[in-house]
């Protein structure tokens, strides 16, 4: 295959490009090498052709599309900070330009695979003893301020239990999630209507070595590990009992290649299928790093976060893909990589202070 990866110089893009090259495919990447993903020119795997350009610029897409047959569209803006207009400008305008060019018929592209996120589910699916399956509203800031972490039933207001969330209902609770859903809907509508093959992959929390720790978007493991490297205990948001699905970047790369090679159109959750609390993650890291510290839960919270994110991975399993790496192996790999990195002081707490200053991370009363 001749593959164009947008955002191919990033964390997931590089690992996917690597895998494609090993399998004998041709890889071009379109990337503007922008911060915070990059704080200097990346060392790209040999064999990847880099087109340095911006997905918001039509002429840069034209330079990169050339003879490519499939596009893995990963370039986007992702952030918890209130950069709302940039989220929509990069994520939707970039995708719309791609389809304008496809419709002009001057490219060889037949398939588009979009890298999306669990963030499109917002709070996801729950079960209420009285009202059955429900999809809670975004959690209210006044409840979070009082340290009430669990969302109530949107119908009766009672207690509800988190369930695995399949691909059928998407209700984002953050501007990032909403921008990814808008991007998805463009791919779905324009792909379907104009006869292009399309696939949407919704990734869980992707982990692994070489995850740039200057990028504040990458949450728990980056923050905990940076603190441990400075002999500080992990500080968990909320009460640490939030459920997340952590997936290894190499498993994500295999899922991307599976989708590029030919999954039927649709949205697919790409995750490990195993839920862990943030407290589990902190304890695993403490064990792996051999540190005798106690995780702290001072009641901080991040506006827009979902309480739990537990994806149902049965669609991808039915398509023949399954995650292989476990959380302990992922955590060990990340810790070993981070310990080998220079200048960790540069990144320690910088991103978290910025989130506090902008009111993105707050403390309950
Ligand atoms: N890493 C995760 O945990 C995770 C989880 C869910 C979804 N995703 C999605 O996966 C995709 C890839 O994420 P990642 O973790 O590799 O991110 P990353 O930040 O490491 O890589 C993104 C790349 O896109 C490039 N880019 C940003 N804006 C651009 C623009 N306007 N034009 C051209 N290039 C641009 C950046 O320079 C970077 O190389 C994103 O769409 C993201 O939303 C990631």
Coordinates of C-alpha atoms in Angstrom, one line a residue, residues 121-269:
X121 CA -18.5 9.1 24.5
X122 CA -18.4 11.7 27.3
X123 CA -19.6 9.9 30.4
X124 CA -20.5 6.8 28.3
X125 CA -23.0 4.1 29.2
X126 CA -24.4 3.4 32.7
X127 CA -27.1 1.2 34.1
X128 CA -29.8 2.5 36.5
X129 CA -31.8 0.0 38.6
X130 CA -34.9 1.9 37.8
X131 CA -34.4 3.3 34.3
X132 CA -32.2 0.7 32.6
X133 CA -29.4 1.8 30.3
X134 CA -28.7 5.5 30.5
X135 CA -26.2 8.0 29.2
X136 CA -25.5 10.7 31.9
X137 CA -25.2 14.4 31.2
X138 CA -21.8 16.1 31.6
X139 CA -21.0 16.3 35.3
X140 CA -21.9 19.6 36.8
X141 CA -19.1 21.8 38.1
X142 CA -21.0 22.6 41.3
X143 CA -21.1 18.9 42.1
X144 CA -17.4 18.4 41.3
X145 CA -16.6 21.4 43.5
X146 CA -18.2 19.6 46.4
X147 CA -16.3 16.4 45.6
X148 CA -19.3 14.5 44.2
X149 CA -17.5 12.5 41.5
X150 CA -20.2 10.0 40.2
X151 CA -22.7 11.3 37.7
X152 CA -26.4 10.7 38.6
X153 CA -29.1 8.9 36.5
X154 CA -30.2 11.5 34.0
X155 CA -33.8 10.4 34.5
X156 CA -34.4 9.7 38.2
X157 CA -31.3 11.3 39.7
X158 CA -30.4 8.1 41.5
X159 CA -27.1 6.1 41.7
X160 CA -26.0 4.4 38.5
X161 CA -23.3 1.7 37.6
X162 CA -20.8 2.2 34.8
X163 CA -21.1 -0.3 31.9
X164 CA -18.8 -1.0 28.9
X165 CA -19.6 1.5 26.2
X166 CA -20.1 0.2 22.7
X167 CA -19.9 2.4 19.5
X168 CA -23.6 3.2 19.2
X169 CA -24.1 6.4 21.3
X170 CA -21.6 9.4 21.3
X171 CA -22.2 12.3 23.7
X172 CA -19.0 14.3 24.3
X173 CA -18.5 16.3 27.4
X174 CA -15.4 18.2 26.3
X175 CA -14.7 20.6 23.4
X176 CA -12.0 18.2 22.2
X177 CA -14.5 15.3 22.2
X178 CA -17.0 17.4 20.3
X179 CA -14.4 18.4 17.7
X180 CA -13.5 14.7 17.2
X181 CA -17.1 13.8 16.8
X182 CA -17.5 16.6 14.2
X183 CA -14.5 15.3 12.4
X184 CA -15.9 11.7 12.5
X185 CA -19.2 12.9 11.1
X186 CA -17.5 14.6 8.2
X187 CA -15.6 11.3 7.4
X188 CA -18.8 9.3 7.8
X189 CA -21.1 11.5 5.8
X190 CA -18.7 12.5 3.0
X191 CA -17.1 9.0 2.7
X192 CA -20.5 7.3 2.5
X193 CA -22.1 9.8 0.1
X194 CA -19.2 10.1 -2.3
X195 CA -18.2 6.4 -2.3
X196 CA -14.9 6.5 -0.4
X197 CA -14.0 3.7 2.0
X198 CA -13.9 5.0 5.5
X199 CA -13.1 3.7 9.0
X200 CA -13.1 5.5 12.4
X201 CA -10.9 4.2 15.2
X202 CA -11.6 5.4 18.7
X203 CA -8.5 4.9 20.8
X204 CA -8.4 4.4 24.6
X205 CA -5.6 6.0 26.7
X206 CA -2.6 5.2 24.6
X207 CA 0.7 4.5 26.4
X208 CA 4.3 3.6 25.6
X209 CA 7.9 4.7 25.3
X210 CA 8.6 7.8 23.4
X211 CA 5.3 9.4 24.4
X212 CA 6.3 13.0 24.5
X213 CA 6.2 14.1 28.1
X214 CA 6.1 17.8 27.1
X215 CA 2.5 17.2 25.9
X216 CA 0.0 17.9 28.7
X217 CA -2.7 16.1 26.9
X218 CA -1.2 12.8 27.9
X219 CA -2.5 12.4 31.4
X220 CA -1.9 10.1 34.3
X221 CA 1.2 8.0 33.5
X222 CA 3.2 11.0 32.3
X223 CA 2.4 13.0 35.4
X224 CA 2.8 10.2 37.9
X225 CA 6.1 9.1 36.4
X226 CA 7.5 12.7 36.2
X227 CA 6.7 13.1 39.9
X228 CA 8.3 9.8 40.8
X229 CA 11.4 10.8 38.9
X230 CA 11.6 13.8 41.3
X231 CA 10.8 11.6 44.4
X232 CA 7.3 13.0 44.7
X233 CA 4.3 10.8 45.3
X234 CA 1.7 10.5 42.5
X235 CA -1.2 13.0 42.9
X236 CA -4.4 11.6 41.5
X237 CA -7.4 13.6 40.2
X238 CA -10.8 13.1 42.0
X239 CA -10.6 10.1 44.3
X240 CA -8.4 7.9 42.1
X241 CA -11.2 5.4 41.4
X242 CA -11.9 6.6 37.8
X243 CA -11.8 3.7 35.4
X244 CA -9.7 3.9 32.3
X245 CA -8.6 1.6 29.5
X246 CA -4.9 1.9 28.8
X247 CA -3.6 0.5 25.5
X248 CA -0.1 0.0 24.2
X249 CA 0.9 2.2 21.3
X250 CA 2.2 -0.9 19.4
X251 CA -1.3 -2.5 19.7
X252 CA -2.7 0.7 18.3
X253 CA -0.3 0.6 15.4
X254 CA -1.5 -2.9 14.6
X255 CA -5.1 -1.8 14.8
X256 CA -4.3 1.1 12.4
X257 CA -2.7 -1.3 9.9
X258 CA -5.7 -3.6 10.1
X259 CA -8.0 -0.7 9.3
X260 CA -5.9 0.5 6.5
X261 CA -5.9 -2.9 5.0
X262 CA -9.6 -3.2 4.9
X263 CA -12.1 -3.1 7.8
X264 CA -15.7 -2.6 6.8
X265 CA -16.9 1.0 7.2
X266 CA -17.9 2.0 10.7
X267 CA -16.6 3.2 14.1
X268 CA -14.5 0.8 16.2
X269 CA -13.2 1.1 19.8

